[in-house]
């Protein structure tokens, strides 16, 4: 049965809430040594795990196994000198936790400095993933169109076979659109690809003002092909969630409630949780720092005009400081 198991156990949750011994893991404290407040985005993951996103990269994952904390990270960060102890199991004892709390900000600052700029520092898609996740998540305020509840959203299935049987039919129809356009005009659209896919992780899963679920696919303005193929991906994720919505509704609501308890979403976010079912599932293509002179807009228009099933709202985010969403009509 499909699920969305990104919530935590009650035991781990109670340790993380304000006043709990592990609250420092989700408060502002971990990134206290990093000057950029958008550089680190904490998310809940299945398996009682916290993941610290730095753009399209993760600086560390910290899991709770019932008796201790266990951290893991890519070799780039694990090999940073002086932090071997941080990747040893940490028991839930006051002395050990105090040392862990002392060491974590220093490690994150070192990992931040060691990270390849392409993940975040070049202010491309990874930067915008963190920025939008925080601004429309932790910093969300009533009146904003989106309440981002999760990033890299991924539905869990009992098996790969069960996933493919449910999702492949509608995804194959969307992939056929790209293949058809490429077959007709490969110079304009690119050559057909035998291993074509639409991806497996949605950039943002959000709640709308009418208690609808919104699948947000994010592209950077410099990514022309990503922009004009974006509707295929966004519509694929929308259909994915429409098919499983009855199975994942309670999981999603539980995740939102837990993030509110942890301060990862504001208390007012509770007003967007439906009492029973979500009103529906919609999708949006978001383009950050759009290039008005790019030919991608003409191709995007061609895709949506020729294939009405791919039509969707397209919004633009133009400024690092002003995160107002500007609807672009096609």
mmCIF file of C-alpha atoms in Angstrom:
data_model
loop_
_atom_site.group_PDB
_atom_site.id
_atom_site.type_symbol
_atom_site.label_atom_id
_atom_site.label_comp_id
_atom_site.label_asym_id
_atom_site.label_seq_id
_atom_site.Cartn_x
_atom_site.Cartn_y
_atom_site.Cartn_z
ATOM 1 C CA UNK A 1 0.000 0.000 0.000
ATOM 2 C CA UNK A 2 1.429 3.462 -0.869
ATOM 3 C CA UNK A 3 2.501 5.629 2.066
ATOM 4 C CA UNK A 4 4.356 8.819 2.944
ATOM 5 C CA UNK A 5 6.326 7.744 6.039
ATOM 6 C CA UNK A 6 8.367 10.849 6.705
ATOM 7 C CA UNK A 7 7.082 11.451 10.201
ATOM 8 C CA UNK A 8 8.998 10.513 13.347
ATOM 9 C CA UNK A 9 8.245 8.098 16.147
ATOM 10 C CA UNK A 10 6.582 9.606 19.191
ATOM 11 C CA UNK A 11 9.691 8.820 21.235
ATOM 12 C CA UNK A 12 12.014 10.749 18.921
ATOM 13 C CA UNK A 13 9.486 13.560 18.524
ATOM 14 C CA UNK A 14 9.230 14.047 22.291
ATOM 15 C CA UNK A 15 13.020 14.315 22.550
ATOM 16 C CA UNK A 16 13.117 16.973 19.814
ATOM 17 C CA UNK A 17 10.290 19.294 20.889
ATOM 18 C CA UNK A 18 11.150 22.597 22.624
ATOM 19 C CA UNK A 19 12.465 21.780 26.091
ATOM 20 C CA UNK A 20 13.522 18.283 25.030
ATOM 21 C CA UNK A 21 17.164 17.172 25.267
ATOM 22 C CA UNK A 22 17.496 16.931 21.479
ATOM 23 C CA UNK A 23 15.755 20.169 20.524
ATOM 24 C CA UNK A 24 19.098 21.686 19.566
ATOM 25 C CA UNK A 25 19.032 19.442 16.470
ATOM 26 C CA UNK A 26 16.051 21.285 14.962
ATOM 27 C CA UNK A 27 16.316 24.752 16.530
ATOM 28 C CA UNK A 28 18.364 27.586 15.050
ATOM 29 C CA UNK A 29 21.351 26.332 17.040
ATOM 30 C CA UNK A 30 22.886 23.849 14.552
ATOM 31 C CA UNK A 31 23.591 26.549 11.957
ATOM 32 C CA UNK A 32 24.691 29.157 14.499
ATOM 33 C CA UNK A 33 28.213 29.145 13.040
ATOM 34 C CA UNK A 34 27.001 29.634 9.438
ATOM 35 C CA UNK A 35 26.464 33.271 8.344
ATOM 36 C CA UNK A 36 23.853 32.450 5.677
ATOM 37 C CA UNK A 37 20.516 31.637 7.344
ATOM 38 C CA UNK A 38 19.227 29.926 4.181
ATOM 39 C CA UNK A 39 22.218 27.623 3.797
ATOM 40 C CA UNK A 40 20.799 24.849 5.971
ATOM 41 C CA UNK A 41 17.312 23.385 5.703
ATOM 42 C CA UNK A 42 16.336 20.692 8.228
ATOM 43 C CA UNK A 43 13.803 18.100 7.087
ATOM 44 C CA UNK A 44 12.252 14.988 8.627
ATOM 45 C CA UNK A 45 12.938 11.715 6.872
ATOM 46 C CA UNK A 46 11.755 8.155 7.291
ATOM 47 C CA UNK A 47 13.672 5.926 9.643
ATOM 48 C CA UNK A 48 13.654 8.521 12.455
ATOM 49 C CA UNK A 49 16.128 10.645 10.535
ATOM 50 C CA UNK A 50 16.855 14.363 10.275
ATOM 51 C CA UNK A 51 18.432 15.542 7.022
ATOM 52 C CA UNK A 52 20.313 18.831 6.740
ATOM 53 C CA UNK A 53 20.016 20.076 3.167
ATOM 54 C CA UNK A 54 22.512 22.471 1.658
ATOM 55 C CA UNK A 55 20.903 23.105 -1.704
ATOM 56 C CA UNK A 56 20.890 19.923 -3.753
ATOM 57 C CA UNK A 57 23.345 18.348 -1.332
ATOM 58 C CA UNK A 58 23.091 17.026 2.217
ATOM 59 C CA UNK A 59 25.714 17.996 4.798
ATOM 60 C CA UNK A 60 24.657 15.380 7.346
ATOM 61 C CA UNK A 61 21.894 12.950 8.277
ATOM 62 C CA UNK A 62 21.260 12.166 11.940
ATOM 63 C CA UNK A 63 19.203 9.109 12.857
ATOM 64 C CA UNK A 64 17.782 7.959 16.183
ATOM 65 C CA UNK A 65 17.745 4.208 16.850
ATOM 66 C CA UNK A 66 15.999 4.263 20.214
ATOM 67 C CA UNK A 67 19.080 4.522 22.391
ATOM 68 C CA UNK A 68 21.540 6.764 20.549
ATOM 69 C CA UNK A 69 22.126 9.181 17.694
ATOM 70 C CA UNK A 70 23.987 8.035 14.591
ATOM 71 C CA UNK A 71 25.234 10.537 12.021
ATOM 72 C CA UNK A 72 26.168 9.872 8.432
ATOM 73 C CA UNK A 73 27.382 12.033 5.549
ATOM 74 C CA UNK A 74 29.078 11.862 2.166
ATOM 75 C CA UNK A 75 32.794 11.079 2.237
ATOM 76 C CA UNK A 76 33.596 14.694 1.363
ATOM 77 C CA UNK A 77 32.283 15.743 4.752
ATOM 78 C CA UNK A 78 33.051 12.643 6.811
ATOM 79 C CA UNK A 79 36.723 13.062 5.947
ATOM 80 C CA UNK A 80 36.885 16.598 7.325
ATOM 81 C CA UNK A 81 39.658 16.574 9.949
ATOM 82 C CA UNK A 82 38.691 16.696 13.594
ATOM 83 C CA UNK A 83 35.114 15.409 13.402
ATOM 84 C CA UNK A 84 35.471 11.617 13.567
ATOM 85 C CA UNK A 85 33.762 11.575 16.965
ATOM 86 C CA UNK A 86 30.626 13.142 15.516
ATOM 87 C CA UNK A 87 30.049 10.032 13.434
ATOM 88 C CA UNK A 88 30.297 7.675 16.378
ATOM 89 C CA UNK A 89 27.070 6.600 18.125
ATOM 90 C CA UNK A 90 26.063 9.215 20.699
ATOM 91 C CA UNK A 91 24.163 7.849 23.695
ATOM 92 C CA UNK A 92 21.346 9.907 25.189
ATOM 93 C CA UNK A 93 23.355 10.854 28.235
ATOM 94 C CA UNK A 94 23.700 14.497 29.367
ATOM 95 C CA UNK A 95 27.489 14.670 29.069
ATOM 96 C CA UNK A 96 27.564 13.019 25.632
ATOM 97 C CA UNK A 97 24.713 15.174 24.320
ATOM 98 C CA UNK A 98 26.327 18.357 25.598
ATOM 99 C CA UNK A 99 29.504 17.521 23.688
ATOM 100 C CA UNK A 100 27.470 16.625 20.586
ATOM 101 C CA UNK A 101 25.668 19.945 20.830
ATOM 102 C CA UNK A 102 28.970 21.769 21.107
ATOM 103 C CA UNK A 103 30.533 19.997 18.122
ATOM 104 C CA UNK A 104 27.656 20.024 15.625
ATOM 105 C CA UNK A 105 27.725 23.752 14.676
ATOM 106 C CA UNK A 106 31.486 23.615 14.088
ATOM 107 C CA UNK A 107 31.094 20.577 11.866
ATOM 108 C CA UNK A 108 28.282 22.172 9.850
ATOM 109 C CA UNK A 109 30.343 25.332 9.368
ATOM 110 C CA UNK A 110 33.279 23.253 8.111
ATOM 111 C CA UNK A 111 31.024 21.231 5.796
ATOM 112 C CA UNK A 112 29.434 24.440 4.526
ATOM 113 C CA UNK A 113 32.895 25.781 3.630
ATOM 114 C CA UNK A 114 33.905 22.501 1.985
ATOM 115 C CA UNK A 115 30.761 22.114 -0.127
ATOM 116 C CA UNK A 116 31.048 22.431 -3.877
ATOM 117 C CA UNK A 117 29.514 25.801 -4.917
ATOM 118 C CA UNK A 118 27.349 24.088 -7.532
ATOM 119 C CA UNK A 119 25.156 22.637 -4.778
ATOM 120 C CA UNK A 120 24.177 26.037 -3.389
ATOM 121 C CA UNK A 121 26.823 28.747 -3.594
ATOM 122 C CA UNK A 122 26.291 29.539 -7.278
ATOM 123 C CA UNK A 123 22.733 30.629 -6.438
ATOM 124 C CA UNK A 124 21.259 28.285 -9.005
ATOM 125 C CA UNK A 125 18.562 25.663 -8.432
ATOM 126 C CA UNK A 126 19.994 24.358 -5.163
ATOM 127 C CA UNK A 127 20.044 27.830 -3.655
ATOM 128 C CA UNK A 128 16.422 28.341 -4.618
ATOM 129 C CA UNK A 129 15.411 24.963 -3.239
ATOM 130 C CA UNK A 130 16.676 25.967 0.189
ATOM 131 C CA UNK A 131 15.397 29.514 -0.089
ATOM 132 C CA UNK A 132 11.847 28.586 -1.078
ATOM 133 C CA UNK A 133 11.691 25.654 1.325
ATOM 134 C CA UNK A 134 12.525 27.961 4.243
ATOM 135 C CA UNK A 135 10.593 31.043 3.150
ATOM 136 C CA UNK A 136 7.434 29.086 2.363
ATOM 137 C CA UNK A 137 8.018 26.618 5.193
ATOM 138 C CA UNK A 138 9.650 27.660 8.437
ATOM 139 C CA UNK A 139 9.140 31.376 7.671
ATOM 140 C CA UNK A 140 5.671 30.945 6.146
ATOM 141 C CA UNK A 141 2.987 33.451 7.059
ATOM 142 C CA UNK A 142 -0.786 33.408 6.472
ATOM 143 C CA UNK A 143 -1.637 34.896 3.097
ATOM 144 C CA UNK A 144 1.193 33.174 1.235
ATOM 145 C CA UNK A 145 -0.041 30.998 -1.628
ATOM 146 C CA UNK A 146 2.055 27.972 -0.736
ATOM 147 C CA UNK A 147 2.851 26.316 2.549
ATOM 148 C CA UNK A 148 5.784 24.050 1.686
ATOM 149 C CA UNK A 149 5.500 20.965 3.888
ATOM 150 C CA UNK A 150 8.297 18.883 2.368
ATOM 151 C CA UNK A 151 10.959 18.827 -0.328
ATOM 152 C CA UNK A 152 12.198 15.996 -2.537
ATOM 153 C CA UNK A 153 8.789 14.443 -1.952
ATOM 154 C CA UNK A 154 8.701 10.738 -2.709
ATOM 155 C CA UNK A 155 5.845 8.248 -2.298
ATOM 156 C CA UNK A 156 6.806 4.942 -0.692
ATOM 157 C CA UNK A 157 5.590 1.643 -2.158
ATOM 158 C CA UNK A 158 5.751 -1.955 -1.014
ATOM 159 C CA UNK A 159 7.845 -2.820 -4.060
ATOM 160 C CA UNK A 160 9.245 -1.387 -7.267
ATOM 161 C CA UNK A 161 6.751 -3.521 -9.175
ATOM 162 C CA UNK A 162 3.787 -2.041 -7.293
ATOM 163 C CA UNK A 163 5.114 1.453 -7.971
ATOM 164 C CA UNK A 164 5.557 0.857 -11.691
ATOM 165 C CA UNK A 165 2.158 -0.790 -12.100
ATOM 166 C CA UNK A 166 0.421 2.231 -10.585
ATOM 167 C CA UNK A 167 2.485 5.108 -11.938
ATOM 168 C CA UNK A 168 3.870 3.981 -15.285
ATOM 169 C CA UNK A 169 0.641 4.226 -17.354
ATOM 170 C CA UNK A 170 0.171 7.982 -16.970
ATOM 171 C CA UNK A 171 3.895 8.679 -16.969
ATOM 172 C CA UNK A 172 4.287 6.776 -20.237
ATOM 173 C CA UNK A 173 1.710 9.057 -21.881
ATOM 174 C CA UNK A 174 3.619 12.142 -20.755
ATOM 175 C CA UNK A 175 6.951 10.702 -21.885
ATOM 176 C CA UNK A 176 5.399 9.975 -25.273
ATOM 177 C CA UNK A 177 4.820 13.715 -25.707
ATOM 178 C CA UNK A 178 8.520 14.450 -25.384
ATOM 179 C CA UNK A 179 9.465 11.556 -27.633
ATOM 180 C CA UNK A 180 6.990 12.674 -30.271
ATOM 181 C CA UNK A 181 8.264 16.254 -30.318
ATOM 182 C CA UNK A 182 11.846 15.053 -30.505
ATOM 183 C CA UNK A 183 11.060 12.655 -33.316
ATOM 184 C CA UNK A 184 9.374 15.400 -35.320
ATOM 185 C CA UNK A 185 12.035 18.080 -34.796
ATOM 186 C CA UNK A 186 15.228 16.760 -33.146
ATOM 187 C CA UNK A 187 17.169 19.941 -33.911
ATOM 188 C CA UNK A 188 14.653 21.971 -31.933
ATOM 189 C CA UNK A 189 13.740 19.517 -29.148
ATOM 190 C CA UNK A 190 16.680 17.110 -28.984
ATOM 191 C CA UNK A 191 16.916 13.490 -30.071
ATOM 192 C CA UNK A 192 14.666 10.774 -28.568
ATOM 193 C CA UNK A 193 16.196 9.028 -25.555
ATOM 194 C CA UNK A 194 15.760 5.316 -24.863
ATOM 195 C CA UNK A 195 16.180 5.814 -21.105
ATOM 196 C CA UNK A 196 13.875 8.827 -20.834
ATOM 197 C CA UNK A 197 12.264 9.440 -17.433
ATOM 198 C CA UNK A 198 10.431 12.134 -15.500
ATOM 199 C CA UNK A 199 12.292 11.803 -12.202
ATOM 200 C CA UNK A 200 11.332 10.280 -8.888
ATOM 201 C CA UNK A 201 11.404 13.172 -6.396
ATOM 202 C CA UNK A 202 9.144 16.194 -6.451
ATOM 203 C CA UNK A 203 10.890 19.454 -5.562
ATOM 204 C CA UNK A 204 8.185 20.676 -3.154
ATOM 205 C CA UNK A 205 4.969 19.318 -1.736
ATOM 206 C CA UNK A 206 2.811 22.200 -0.521
ATOM 207 C CA UNK A 207 -0.585 23.021 0.946
ATOM 208 C CA UNK A 208 -2.712 25.601 -0.839
ATOM 209 C CA UNK A 209 -5.105 28.180 0.644
ATOM 210 C CA UNK A 210 -8.130 25.972 -0.071
ATOM 211 C CA UNK A 211 -6.578 22.961 1.665
ATOM 212 C CA UNK A 212 -5.478 21.429 -1.603
ATOM 213 C CA UNK A 213 -2.193 19.596 -2.097
ATOM 214 C CA UNK A 214 0.132 21.312 -4.575
ATOM 215 C CA UNK A 215 3.003 19.638 -6.415
ATOM 216 C CA UNK A 216 5.624 22.305 -7.164
ATOM 217 C CA UNK A 217 8.333 21.567 -9.713
ATOM 218 C CA UNK A 218 11.179 24.102 -9.523
ATOM 219 C CA UNK A 219 13.477 25.140 -12.362
ATOM 220 C CA UNK A 220 16.162 27.794 -12.546
ATOM 221 C CA UNK A 221 15.914 30.367 -15.310
ATOM 222 C CA UNK A 222 19.249 29.259 -16.757
ATOM 223 C CA UNK A 223 17.853 25.759 -17.356
ATOM 224 C CA UNK A 224 15.972 26.300 -20.618
ATOM 225 C CA UNK A 225 15.167 22.654 -21.405
ATOM 226 C CA UNK A 226 14.188 22.012 -17.804
ATOM 227 C CA UNK A 227 11.723 24.880 -18.044
ATOM 228 C CA UNK A 228 9.937 23.827 -21.207
ATOM 229 C CA UNK A 229 9.831 20.161 -20.178
ATOM 230 C CA UNK A 230 8.838 21.155 -16.652
ATOM 231 C CA UNK A 231 5.073 20.710 -17.237
ATOM 232 C CA UNK A 232 5.621 17.027 -18.048
ATOM 233 C CA UNK A 233 7.315 16.468 -14.699
ATOM 234 C CA UNK A 234 4.892 18.572 -12.663
ATOM 235 C CA UNK A 235 1.875 16.848 -14.213
ATOM 236 C CA UNK A 236 3.435 13.440 -13.626
ATOM 237 C CA UNK A 237 3.837 14.152 -9.913
ATOM 238 C CA UNK A 238 0.312 15.554 -9.724
ATOM 239 C CA UNK A 239 -1.096 12.337 -11.175
ATOM 240 C CA UNK A 240 1.143 10.281 -8.865
ATOM 241 C CA UNK A 241 -0.314 11.951 -5.790
ATOM 242 C CA UNK A 242 -3.866 11.911 -7.121
ATOM 243 C CA UNK A 243 -3.648 8.138 -7.415
ATOM 244 C CA UNK A 244 -2.384 7.637 -3.852
ATOM 245 C CA UNK A 245 -3.993 10.558 -2.038
ATOM 246 C CA UNK A 246 -6.400 8.421 0.003
ATOM 247 C CA UNK A 247 -3.466 6.329 1.238
ATOM 248 C CA UNK A 248 -1.076 9.147 2.115
ATOM 249 C CA UNK A 249 -3.405 11.821 3.518
ATOM 250 C CA UNK A 250 -3.016 10.858 7.168
ATOM 251 C CA UNK A 251 0.752 10.470 6.782
ATOM 252 C CA UNK A 252 1.045 13.978 5.331
ATOM 253 C CA UNK A 253 -1.177 15.500 8.000
ATOM 254 C CA UNK A 254 0.905 13.796 10.688
ATOM 255 C CA UNK A 255 4.112 15.162 9.149
ATOM 256 C CA UNK A 256 2.727 18.711 9.116
ATOM 257 C CA UNK A 257 1.599 18.480 12.745
ATOM 258 C CA UNK A 258 5.004 17.203 13.836
ATOM 259 C CA UNK A 259 6.838 19.971 11.996
ATOM 260 C CA UNK A 260 4.616 22.521 13.751
ATOM 261 C CA UNK A 261 5.463 20.965 17.126
ATOM 262 C CA UNK A 262 9.171 21.190 16.291
ATOM 263 C CA UNK A 263 9.041 24.777 15.053
ATOM 264 C CA UNK A 264 9.873 23.723 11.497
ATOM 265 C CA UNK A 265 6.512 25.166 10.464
ATOM 266 C CA UNK A 266 4.699 28.043 12.209
ATOM 267 C CA UNK A 267 1.684 27.360 14.412
ATOM 268 C CA UNK A 268 -0.635 29.060 11.897
ATOM 269 C CA UNK A 269 0.144 26.271 9.418
ATOM 270 C CA UNK A 270 -2.363 24.098 11.286
ATOM 271 C CA UNK A 271 -5.152 26.102 9.649
ATOM 272 C CA UNK A 272 -4.250 24.555 6.299
ATOM 273 C CA UNK A 273 -4.602 20.974 7.481
ATOM 274 C CA UNK A 274 -7.949 19.598 6.275
ATOM 275 C CA UNK A 275 -10.208 17.983 8.840
ATOM 276 C CA UNK A 276 -10.678 14.988 6.577
ATOM 277 C CA UNK A 277 -9.552 14.887 2.952
ATOM 278 C CA UNK A 278 -7.537 17.309 0.855
ATOM 279 C CA UNK A 279 -9.710 19.265 -1.531
ATOM 280 C CA UNK A 280 -7.664 17.967 -4.449
ATOM 281 C CA UNK A 281 -4.173 17.716 -5.920
ATOM 282 C CA UNK A 282 -2.854 20.401 -8.275
ATOM 283 C CA UNK A 283 0.545 21.245 -9.741
ATOM 284 C CA UNK A 284 2.634 24.325 -10.514
ATOM 285 C CA UNK A 285 5.830 25.014 -12.430
ATOM 286 C CA UNK A 286 8.024 27.548 -10.602
ATOM 287 C CA UNK A 287 10.881 29.278 -12.436
ATOM 288 C CA UNK A 288 13.399 31.080 -10.268
ATOM 289 C CA UNK A 289 15.441 33.990 -11.641
ATOM 290 C CA UNK A 290 13.752 33.641 -15.053
ATOM 291 C CA UNK A 291 15.448 34.777 -18.248
ATOM 292 C CA UNK A 292 12.906 36.806 -20.215
ATOM 293 C CA UNK A 293 14.975 36.611 -23.398
ATOM 294 C CA UNK A 294 15.219 32.822 -23.426
ATOM 295 C CA UNK A 295 13.570 30.816 -26.193
ATOM 296 C CA UNK A 296 12.308 28.424 -23.520
ATOM 297 C CA UNK A 297 9.103 30.444 -23.117
ATOM 298 C CA UNK A 298 8.089 29.893 -26.740
ATOM 299 C CA UNK A 299 8.757 26.165 -26.429
ATOM 300 C CA UNK A 300 6.937 25.995 -23.121
ATOM 301 C CA UNK A 301 3.963 27.666 -24.767
ATOM 302 C CA UNK A 302 4.146 25.225 -27.701
ATOM 303 C CA UNK A 303 4.098 22.206 -25.384
ATOM 304 C CA UNK A 304 1.087 23.391 -23.403
ATOM 305 C CA UNK A 305 -0.885 24.586 -26.442
ATOM 306 C CA UNK A 306 -0.353 21.387 -28.380
ATOM 307 C CA UNK A 307 -0.970 19.092 -25.415
ATOM 308 C CA UNK A 308 -3.734 20.512 -23.185
ATOM 309 C CA UNK A 309 -3.123 17.792 -20.573
ATOM 310 C CA UNK A 310 0.168 19.545 -19.710
ATOM 311 C CA UNK A 311 -1.321 22.966 -19.041
ATOM 312 C CA UNK A 312 -0.604 24.306 -15.572
ATOM 313 C CA UNK A 313 0.121 27.590 -13.769
ATOM 314 C CA UNK A 314 3.651 28.913 -14.255
ATOM 315 C CA UNK A 315 4.996 31.234 -11.589
ATOM 316 C CA UNK A 316 8.186 33.262 -11.508
ATOM 317 C CA UNK A 317 10.360 34.233 -8.578
ATOM 318 C CA UNK A 318 12.616 37.061 -9.610
ATOM 319 C CA UNK A 319 14.437 38.411 -6.602
ATOM 320 C CA UNK A 320 16.541 37.042 -3.786
ATOM 321 C CA UNK A 321 14.893 39.553 -1.479
ATOM 322 C CA UNK A 322 11.306 39.700 -2.780
ATOM 323 C CA UNK A 323 9.791 36.222 -2.883
ATOM 324 C CA UNK A 324 6.454 37.297 -4.285
ATOM 325 C CA UNK A 325 5.164 34.835 -6.855
ATOM 326 C CA UNK A 326 4.344 36.265 -10.282
ATOM 327 C CA UNK A 327 1.929 34.240 -12.385
ATOM 328 C CA UNK A 328 2.923 33.989 -16.046
ATOM 329 C CA UNK A 329 0.035 33.140 -18.357
ATOM 330 C CA UNK A 330 0.391 31.015 -21.496
#
